[in-house]
PDB file of C-alpha atoms in Angstrom:
ATOM      1  CA  UNK A   1      31.587  72.055  52.221  1.00  0.00           C
ATOM      2  CA  UNK A   2      28.988  74.572  53.359  1.00  0.00           C
ATOM      3  CA  UNK A   3      25.893  72.642  53.330  1.00  0.00           C
ATOM      4  CA  UNK A   4      26.771  69.690  52.928  1.00  0.00           C
ATOM      5  CA  UNK A   5      25.881  66.931  54.903  1.00  0.00           C
ATOM      6  CA  UNK A   6      26.792  63.409  55.888  1.00  0.00           C
ATOM      7  CA  UNK A   7      27.248  61.023  52.701  1.00  0.00           C
ATOM      8  CA  UNK A   8      27.072  63.602  50.486  1.00  0.00           C
ATOM      9  CA  UNK A   9      23.254  65.111  51.166  1.00  0.00           C
ATOM     10  CA  UNK A  10      22.160  68.050  52.212  1.00  0.00           C
ATOM     11  CA  UNK A  11      22.298  69.136  56.149  1.00  0.00           C
ATOM     12  CA  UNK A  12      19.137  68.037  57.870  1.00  0.00           C
ATOM     13  CA  UNK A  13      16.477  70.199  57.568  1.00  0.00           C
ATOM     14  CA  UNK A  14      17.888  71.612  54.194  1.00  0.00           C
ATOM     15  CA  UNK A  15      14.982  72.862  50.763  1.00  0.00           C
ATOM     16  CA  UNK A  16      15.428  70.056  48.079  1.00  0.00           C
ATOM     17  CA  UNK A  17      15.382  72.040  44.594  1.00  0.00           C
ATOM     18  CA  UNK A  18      13.370  69.900  42.037  1.00  0.00           C
ATOM     19  CA  UNK A  19      14.989  71.271  39.218  1.00  0.00           C
ATOM     20  CA  UNK A  20      18.831  70.286  40.783  1.00  0.00           C
ATOM     21  CA  UNK A  21      18.061  67.313  42.099  1.00  0.00           C
ATOM     22  CA  UNK A  22      16.947  66.384  38.475  1.00  0.00           C
ATOM     23  CA  UNK A  23      20.170  67.474  37.378  1.00  0.00           C
ATOM     24  CA  UNK A  24      22.006  65.207  39.663  1.00  0.00           C
ATOM     25  CA  UNK A  25      23.885  62.523  37.556  1.00  0.00           C
ATOM     26  CA  UNK A  26      22.459  59.559  39.873  1.00  0.00           C
ATOM     27  CA  UNK A  27      18.659  60.741  38.927  1.00  0.00           C
ATOM     28  CA  UNK A  28      19.486  60.550  35.289  1.00  0.00           C
ATOM     29  CA  UNK A  29      21.013  57.025  35.729  1.00  0.00           C
ATOM     30  CA  UNK A  30      18.185  56.101  37.890  1.00  0.00           C
ATOM     31  CA  UNK A  31      15.516  57.616  35.067  1.00  0.00           C
ATOM     32  CA  UNK A  32      17.188  55.566  32.559  1.00  0.00           C
ATOM     33  CA  UNK A  33      17.427  52.520  34.604  1.00  0.00           C
ATOM     34  CA  UNK A  34      13.387  53.057  34.999  1.00  0.00           C
ATOM     35  CA  UNK A  35      12.732  53.181  31.037  1.00  0.00           C
ATOM     36  CA  UNK A  36      15.700  50.028  30.066  1.00  0.00           C
ATOM     37  CA  UNK A  37      14.117  48.181  32.741  1.00  0.00           C
ATOM     38  CA  UNK A  38      10.241  48.877  31.352  1.00  0.00           C
ATOM     39  CA  UNK A  39      11.372  48.022  28.113  1.00  0.00           C
ATOM     40  CA  UNK A  40      12.673  44.839  28.923  1.00  0.00           C
ATOM     41  CA  UNK A  41       9.930  44.070  30.685  1.00  0.00           C
ATOM     42  CA  UNK A  42       7.148  44.939  28.467  1.00  0.00           C
ATOM     43  CA  UNK A  43       8.753  43.780  25.334  1.00  0.00           C
ATOM     44  CA  UNK A  44       9.017  40.135  26.656  1.00  0.00           C
ATOM     45  CA  UNK A  45       5.287  40.414  28.140  1.00  0.00           C
ATOM     46  CA  UNK A  46       3.497  41.927  25.011  1.00  0.00           C
ATOM     47  CA  UNK A  47       5.326  40.151  22.383  1.00  0.00           C
ATOM     48  CA  UNK A  48       7.837  37.906  23.869  1.00  0.00           C
ATOM     49  CA  UNK A  49       5.166  34.755  23.281  1.00  0.00           C
ATOM     50  CA  UNK A  50       4.264  33.397  20.000  1.00  0.00           C
ATOM     51  CA  UNK A  51       1.438  31.010  19.214  1.00  0.00           C
ATOM     52  CA  UNK A  52       2.802  27.816  16.900  1.00  0.00           C
ATOM     53  CA  UNK A  53      -0.788  27.047  15.520  1.00  0.00           C
ATOM     54  CA  UNK A  54      -2.246  25.543  18.468  1.00  0.00           C
ATOM     55  CA  UNK A  55      -3.152  26.874  22.112  1.00  0.00           C
ATOM     56  CA  UNK A  56       0.549  26.768  23.582  1.00  0.00           C
ATOM     57  CA  UNK A  57       2.293  29.728  23.406  1.00  0.00           C
ATOM     58  CA  UNK A  58       5.965  29.422  23.257  1.00  0.00           C
ATOM     59  CA  UNK A  59       8.610  31.750  24.478  1.00  0.00           C
ATOM     60  CA  UNK A  60      10.542  33.247  21.467  1.00  0.00           C
ATOM     61  CA  UNK A  61      14.106  32.840  23.001  1.00  0.00           C
ATOM     62  CA  UNK A  62      14.640  29.032  21.790  1.00  0.00           C
ATOM     63  CA  UNK A  63      11.148  28.089  22.800  1.00  0.00           C
ATOM     64  CA  UNK A  64      12.880  28.276  26.256  1.00  0.00           C
ATOM     65  CA  UNK A  65      10.328  29.616  29.079  1.00  0.00           C
ATOM     66  CA  UNK A  66      13.389  30.002  31.245  1.00  0.00           C
ATOM     67  CA  UNK A  67      14.687  32.944  29.543  1.00  0.00           C
ATOM     68  CA  UNK A  68      10.940  34.901  29.310  1.00  0.00           C
ATOM     69  CA  UNK A  69      10.403  34.286  32.713  1.00  0.00           C
ATOM     70  CA  UNK A  70      13.922  34.994  33.559  1.00  0.00           C
ATOM     71  CA  UNK A  71      13.592  38.754  31.714  1.00  0.00           C
ATOM     72  CA  UNK A  72      10.195  39.209  32.689  1.00  0.00           C
ATOM     73  CA  UNK A  73      11.753  39.009  36.260  1.00  0.00           C
ATOM     74  CA  UNK A  74      14.701  41.533  35.739  1.00  0.00           C
ATOM     75  CA  UNK A  75      12.846  43.889  34.304  1.00  0.00           C
ATOM     76  CA  UNK A  76      10.058  43.948  36.616  1.00  0.00           C
ATOM     77  CA  UNK A  77      11.784  43.934  39.976  1.00  0.00           C
ATOM     78  CA  UNK A  78      14.536  46.821  38.590  1.00  0.00           C
ATOM     79  CA  UNK A  79      11.462  48.824  37.553  1.00  0.00           C
ATOM     80  CA  UNK A  80      10.208  48.408  41.405  1.00  0.00           C
ATOM     81  CA  UNK A  81      13.101  48.922  42.639  1.00  0.00           C
ATOM     82  CA  UNK A  82      14.119  52.093  40.803  1.00  0.00           C
ATOM     83  CA  UNK A  83      10.963  54.082  41.974  1.00  0.00           C
ATOM     84  CA  UNK A  84      11.501  52.720  45.028  1.00  0.00           C
ATOM     85  CA  UNK A  85      15.196  54.262  45.792  1.00  0.00           C
ATOM     86  CA  UNK A  86      14.196  57.257  43.254  1.00  0.00           C
ATOM     87  CA  UNK A  87      11.851  58.223  46.673  1.00  0.00           C
ATOM     88  CA  UNK A  88      14.436  57.597  48.736  1.00  0.00           C
ATOM     89  CA  UNK A  89      17.458  59.696  47.105  1.00  0.00           C
ATOM     90  CA  UNK A  90      14.804  62.449  47.200  1.00  0.00           C
ATOM     91  CA  UNK A  91      14.000  61.775  50.637  1.00  0.00           C
ATOM     92  CA  UNK A  92      17.566  61.516  51.397  1.00  0.00           C
ATOM     93  CA  UNK A  93      18.216  64.639  53.331  1.00  0.00           C
ATOM     94  CA  UNK A  94      15.324  64.692  55.612  1.00  0.00           C
ATOM     95  CA  UNK A  95      17.229  61.182  57.476  1.00  0.00           C
ATOM     96  CA  UNK A  96      18.517  62.811  60.426  1.00  0.00           C
ATOM     97  CA  UNK A  97      20.303  60.028  61.513  1.00  0.00           C
ATOM     98  CA  UNK A  98      23.593  58.955  60.290  1.00  0.00           C
ATOM     99  CA  UNK A  99      23.377  55.055  61.021  1.00  0.00           C
ATOM    100  CA  UNK A 100      19.979  55.138  59.401  1.00  0.00           C
ATOM    101  CA  UNK A 101      21.878  56.708  56.042  1.00  0.00           C
ATOM    102  CA  UNK A 102      24.806  54.508  56.013  1.00  0.00           C
ATOM    103  CA  UNK A 103      22.331  51.686  55.950  1.00  0.00           C
ATOM    104  CA  UNK A 104      20.202  53.364  53.061  1.00  0.00           C
ATOM    105  CA  UNK A 105      23.239  53.376  51.094  1.00  0.00           C
ATOM    106  CA  UNK A 106      25.180  50.177  51.688  1.00  0.00           C
ATOM    107  CA  UNK A 107      21.708  48.801  50.388  1.00  0.00           C
ATOM    108  CA  UNK A 108      21.759  50.731  47.588  1.00  0.00           C
ATOM    109  CA  UNK A 109      25.545  49.636  46.526  1.00  0.00           C
ATOM    110  CA  UNK A 110      24.392  45.873  47.153  1.00  0.00           C
ATOM    111  CA  UNK A 111      21.783  46.071  45.386  1.00  0.00           C
ATOM    112  CA  UNK A 112      22.772  48.359  42.749  1.00  0.00           C
ATOM    113  CA  UNK A 113      25.704  45.867  42.175  1.00  0.00           C
ATOM    114  CA  UNK A 114      23.849  42.808  42.207  1.00  0.00           C
ATOM    115  CA  UNK A 115      21.268  43.908  39.818  1.00  0.00           C
ATOM    116  CA  UNK A 116      23.844  44.535  37.389  1.00  0.00           C
ATOM    117  CA  UNK A 117      25.509  41.571  38.003  1.00  0.00           C
ATOM    118  CA  UNK A 118      21.793  40.127  37.196  1.00  0.00           C
ATOM    119  CA  UNK A 119      21.396  42.321  33.991  1.00  0.00           C
ATOM    120  CA  UNK A 120      25.043  40.972  32.567  1.00  0.00           C
ATOM    121  CA  UNK A 121      23.591  37.583  33.279  1.00  0.00           C
ATOM    122  CA  UNK A 122      20.311  38.345  31.435  1.00  0.00           C
ATOM    123  CA  UNK A 123      21.662  39.700  28.669  1.00  0.00           C
ATOM    124  CA  UNK A 124      23.965  36.387  27.854  1.00  0.00           C
ATOM    125  CA  UNK A 125      21.009  34.278  28.573  1.00  0.00           C
ATOM    126  CA  UNK A 126      18.554  36.234  25.810  1.00  0.00           C
ATOM    127  CA  UNK A 127      21.446  36.094  23.252  1.00  0.00           C
ATOM    128  CA  UNK A 128      22.356  32.355  23.559  1.00  0.00           C
ATOM    129  CA  UNK A 129      18.781  31.448  23.720  1.00  0.00           C
ATOM    130  CA  UNK A 130      18.317  33.940  20.658  1.00  0.00           C
ATOM    131  CA  UNK A 131      21.144  32.696  19.079  1.00  0.00           C
ATOM    132  CA  UNK A 132      20.219  29.434  18.755  1.00  0.00           C
ATOM    133  CA  UNK A 133      16.593  30.540  17.549  1.00  0.00           C
ATOM    134  CA  UNK A 134      15.327  29.492  13.893  1.00  0.00           C
ATOM    135  CA  UNK A 135      13.545  30.885  11.377  1.00  0.00           C
ATOM    136  CA  UNK A 136      11.023  27.592  11.460  1.00  0.00           C
ATOM    137  CA  UNK A 137       9.951  28.682  15.278  1.00  0.00           C
ATOM    138  CA  UNK A 138       9.503  32.213  14.407  1.00  0.00           C
ATOM    139  CA  UNK A 139       6.450  32.178  11.512  1.00  0.00           C
ATOM    140  CA  UNK A 140       6.587  35.431  10.149  1.00  0.00           C
ATOM    141  CA  UNK A 141       9.466  36.957  12.235  1.00  0.00           C
ATOM    142  CA  UNK A 142       7.089  37.459  14.998  1.00  0.00           C
ATOM    143  CA  UNK A 143       8.405  39.088  18.384  1.00  0.00           C
ATOM    144  CA  UNK A 144      11.815  39.045  16.438  1.00  0.00           C
ATOM    145  CA  UNK A 145      11.900  43.042  17.286  1.00  0.00           C
ATOM    146  CA  UNK A 146      10.424  42.288  21.114  1.00  0.00           C
ATOM    147  CA  UNK A 147      13.363  39.509  21.000  1.00  0.00           C
ATOM    148  CA  UNK A 148      16.033  42.362  19.902  1.00  0.00           C
ATOM    149  CA  UNK A 149      14.948  45.062  22.172  1.00  0.00           C
ATOM    150  CA  UNK A 150      14.934  42.959  25.360  1.00  0.00           C
ATOM    151  CA  UNK A 151      18.907  42.177  24.363  1.00  0.00           C
ATOM    152  CA  UNK A 152      20.056  45.594  23.725  1.00  0.00           C
ATOM    153  CA  UNK A 153      18.308  47.195  26.695  1.00  0.00           C
ATOM    154  CA  UNK A 154      19.566  44.051  28.867  1.00  0.00           C
ATOM    155  CA  UNK A 155      23.115  45.469  27.915  1.00  0.00           C
ATOM    156  CA  UNK A 156      22.288  48.756  28.237  1.00  0.00           C
ATOM    157  CA  UNK A 157      21.070  48.090  31.846  1.00  0.00           C
ATOM    158  CA  UNK A 158      24.196  46.879  32.908  1.00  0.00           C
ATOM    159  CA  UNK A 159      25.558  50.156  32.074  1.00  0.00           C
ATOM    160  CA  UNK A 160      23.112  52.069  33.926  1.00  0.00           C
ATOM    161  CA  UNK A 161      22.998  50.025  36.973  1.00  0.00           C
ATOM    162  CA  UNK A 162      27.346  49.860  37.294  1.00  0.00           C
ATOM    163  CA  UNK A 163      26.802  53.554  37.175  1.00  0.00           C
ATOM    164  CA  UNK A 164      24.366  53.667  39.859  1.00  0.00           C
ATOM    165  CA  UNK A 165      26.543  50.950  42.080  1.00  0.00           C
ATOM    166  CA  UNK A 166      29.670  53.803  41.678  1.00  0.00           C
ATOM    167  CA  UNK A 167      28.030  56.700  42.555  1.00  0.00           C
ATOM    168  CA  UNK A 168      26.369  54.831  45.603  1.00  0.00           C
ATOM    169  CA  UNK A 169      30.084  53.857  46.611  1.00  0.00           C
ATOM    170  CA  UNK A 170      31.285  57.419  45.980  1.00  0.00           C
ATOM    171  CA  UNK A 171      28.820  58.376  48.782  1.00  0.00           C
ATOM    172  CA  UNK A 172      29.567  56.409  50.930  1.00  0.00           C
ATOM    173  CA  UNK A 173      33.283  56.773  50.707  1.00  0.00           C
ATOM    174  CA  UNK A 174      31.800  60.773  50.982  1.00  0.00           C
ATOM    175  CA  UNK A 175      30.426  59.725  54.443  1.00  0.00           C
ATOM    176  CA  UNK A 176      33.315  58.176  56.172  1.00  0.00           C
ATOM    177  CA  UNK A 177      35.260  61.895  56.464  1.00  0.00           C
ATOM    178  CA  UNK A 178      33.814  62.866  60.062  1.00  0.00           C
ATOM    179  CA  UNK A 179      34.718  65.749  59.477  1.00  0.00           C
ATOM    180  CA  UNK A 180      31.290  66.294  57.601  1.00  0.00           C
ATOM    181  CA  UNK A 181      29.551  64.895  60.455  1.00  0.00           C
ATOM    182  CA  UNK A 182      28.334  67.104  62.970  1.00  0.00           C
ATOM    183  CA  UNK A 183      26.538  66.953  67.003  1.00  0.00           C
ATOM    184  CA  UNK A 184      23.113  67.570  64.968  1.00  0.00           C
ATOM    185  CA  UNK A 185      23.755  64.331  62.867  1.00  0.00           C
ATOM    186  CA  UNK A 186      24.753  62.258  65.732  1.00  0.00           C
ATOM    187  CA  UNK A 187      22.427  62.604  68.475  1.00  0.00           C
ATOM    188  CA  UNK A 188      19.785  65.217  66.895  1.00  0.00           C
ATOM    189  CA  UNK A 189      20.332  67.241  69.962  1.00  0.00           C
ATOM    190  CA  UNK A 190      22.073  70.715  69.890  1.00  0.00           C
ATOM    191  CA  UNK A 191      25.841  71.344  69.666  1.00  0.00           C
ATOM    192  CA  UNK A 192      27.645  71.006  73.661  1.00  0.00           C
ATOM    193  CA  UNK A 193      30.581  73.441  74.343  1.00  0.00           C
ATOM    194  CA  UNK A 194      33.866  71.945  74.639  1.00  0.00           C
ATOM    195  CA  UNK A 195      35.346  72.746  78.455  1.00  0.00           C
ATOM    196  CA  UNK A 196      37.474  75.931  78.467  1.00  0.00           C
ATOM    197  CA  UNK A 197      41.096  75.112  78.338  1.00  0.00           C
ATOM    198  CA  UNK A 198      43.923  77.021  80.075  1.00  0.00           C
ATOM    199  CA  UNK A 199      46.284  76.483  76.990  1.00  0.00           C
ATOM    200  CA  UNK A 200      46.542  79.688  74.933  1.00  0.00           C
ATOM    201  CA  UNK A 201      44.036  80.349  72.447  1.00  0.00           C
ATOM    202  CA  UNK A 202      41.930  77.326  73.981  1.00  0.00           C
ATOM    203  CA  UNK A 203      39.235  80.263  75.544  1.00  0.00           C
ATOM    204  CA  UNK A 204      37.928  83.615  75.174  1.00  0.00           C
ATOM    205  CA  UNK A 205      37.787  84.882  79.227  1.00  0.00           C
ATOM    206  CA  UNK A 206      40.404  83.819  82.156  1.00  0.00           C
ATOM    207  CA  UNK A 207      39.652  84.881  85.627  1.00  0.00           C
ATOM    208  CA  UNK A 208      42.613  85.602  87.444  1.00  0.00           C
ATOM    209  CA  UNK A 209      42.623  86.901  90.849  1.00  0.00           C
ATOM    210  CA  UNK A 210      45.048  89.690  92.194  1.00  0.00           C
ATOM    211  CA  UNK A 211      46.084  89.740  96.029  1.00  0.00           C
ATOM    212  CA  UNK A 212      45.963  93.942  97.381  1.00  0.00           C
ATOM    213  CA  UNK A 213      48.096  94.229 100.383  1.00  0.00           C
ATOM    214  CA  UNK A 214      46.724  96.069 103.090  1.00  0.00           C
ATOM    215  CA  UNK A 215      47.993  99.883 102.187  1.00  0.00           C
ATOM    216  CA  UNK A 216      50.206 101.645 104.936  1.00  0.00           C
ATOM    217  CA  UNK A 217      48.626 103.660 107.179  1.00  0.00           C
ATOM    218  CA  UNK A 218      50.357 106.912 107.745  1.00  0.00           C
ATOM    219  CA  UNK A 219      48.569 107.798 110.834  1.00  0.00           C
ATOM    220  CA  UNK A 220      51.096 104.905 112.798  1.00  0.00           C
ATOM    221  CA  UNK A 221      54.425 107.139 113.877  1.00  0.00           C
ATOM    222  CA  UNK A 222      57.217 105.788 114.642  1.00  0.00           C
ATOM    223  CA  UNK A 223      58.245 105.186 117.878  1.00  0.00           C
ATOM    224  CA  UNK A 224      60.014 107.329 119.880  1.00  0.00           C
ATOM    225  CA  UNK A 225      63.019 107.361 122.319  1.00  0.00           C
ATOM    226  CA  UNK A 226      62.663 107.744 126.322  1.00  0.00           C
ATOM    227  CA  UNK A 227      65.749 108.570 128.332  1.00  0.00           C
ATOM    228  CA  UNK A 228      65.683 106.969 131.253  1.00  0.00           C
ATOM    229  CA  UNK A 229      65.985 108.299 134.499  1.00  0.00           C
ATOM    230  CA  UNK A 230      68.267 107.423 136.703  1.00  0.00           C
TER     231      UNK A 230
END
């Protein structure tokens, strides 16, 4: 995995190719989630309320204001969250701390999974209230297209947010591989050299000292034997 840092991102200081970034599955899912959230939010805000012959506006979903408010809330927050996480994805490689990367990935897992659940509730809630809406409550079928669009794109949002959750979990599992961590990522300093080892192959150099005995001197002649004189 050359060029791959912790949690699946490039190493710190690596350049980001915009084209490669745009082709990533996570980026595509993020853009789709942003579009779907915009459709849900805009459909209810623009055409989700009708005038029934009075100054008071009624929600097209069985005149239940909670249904419209919930759809607007989920769509608006999902729209803002997609923008935030899109920027975080682009800047993720510049985060040097492994702990900060882990926090960012865990935040993405928690939020994406939770928002997929909220969109599931939105789909069920809006579909249920729309099924109870009678033709008398919508003269000339006002707001029907907007209601159907909000329901349909709430369902599509479940898929995209669930896909983002899966991608975030894959990034987290990849980050637990400690072989991807380097000293640069851990403390931001230069890698340290290990202590030399005396084991075979442990170190490139080994100092040895040889003992040399003093050379024999040839000048020292053997002692001569003298005959004693009586």
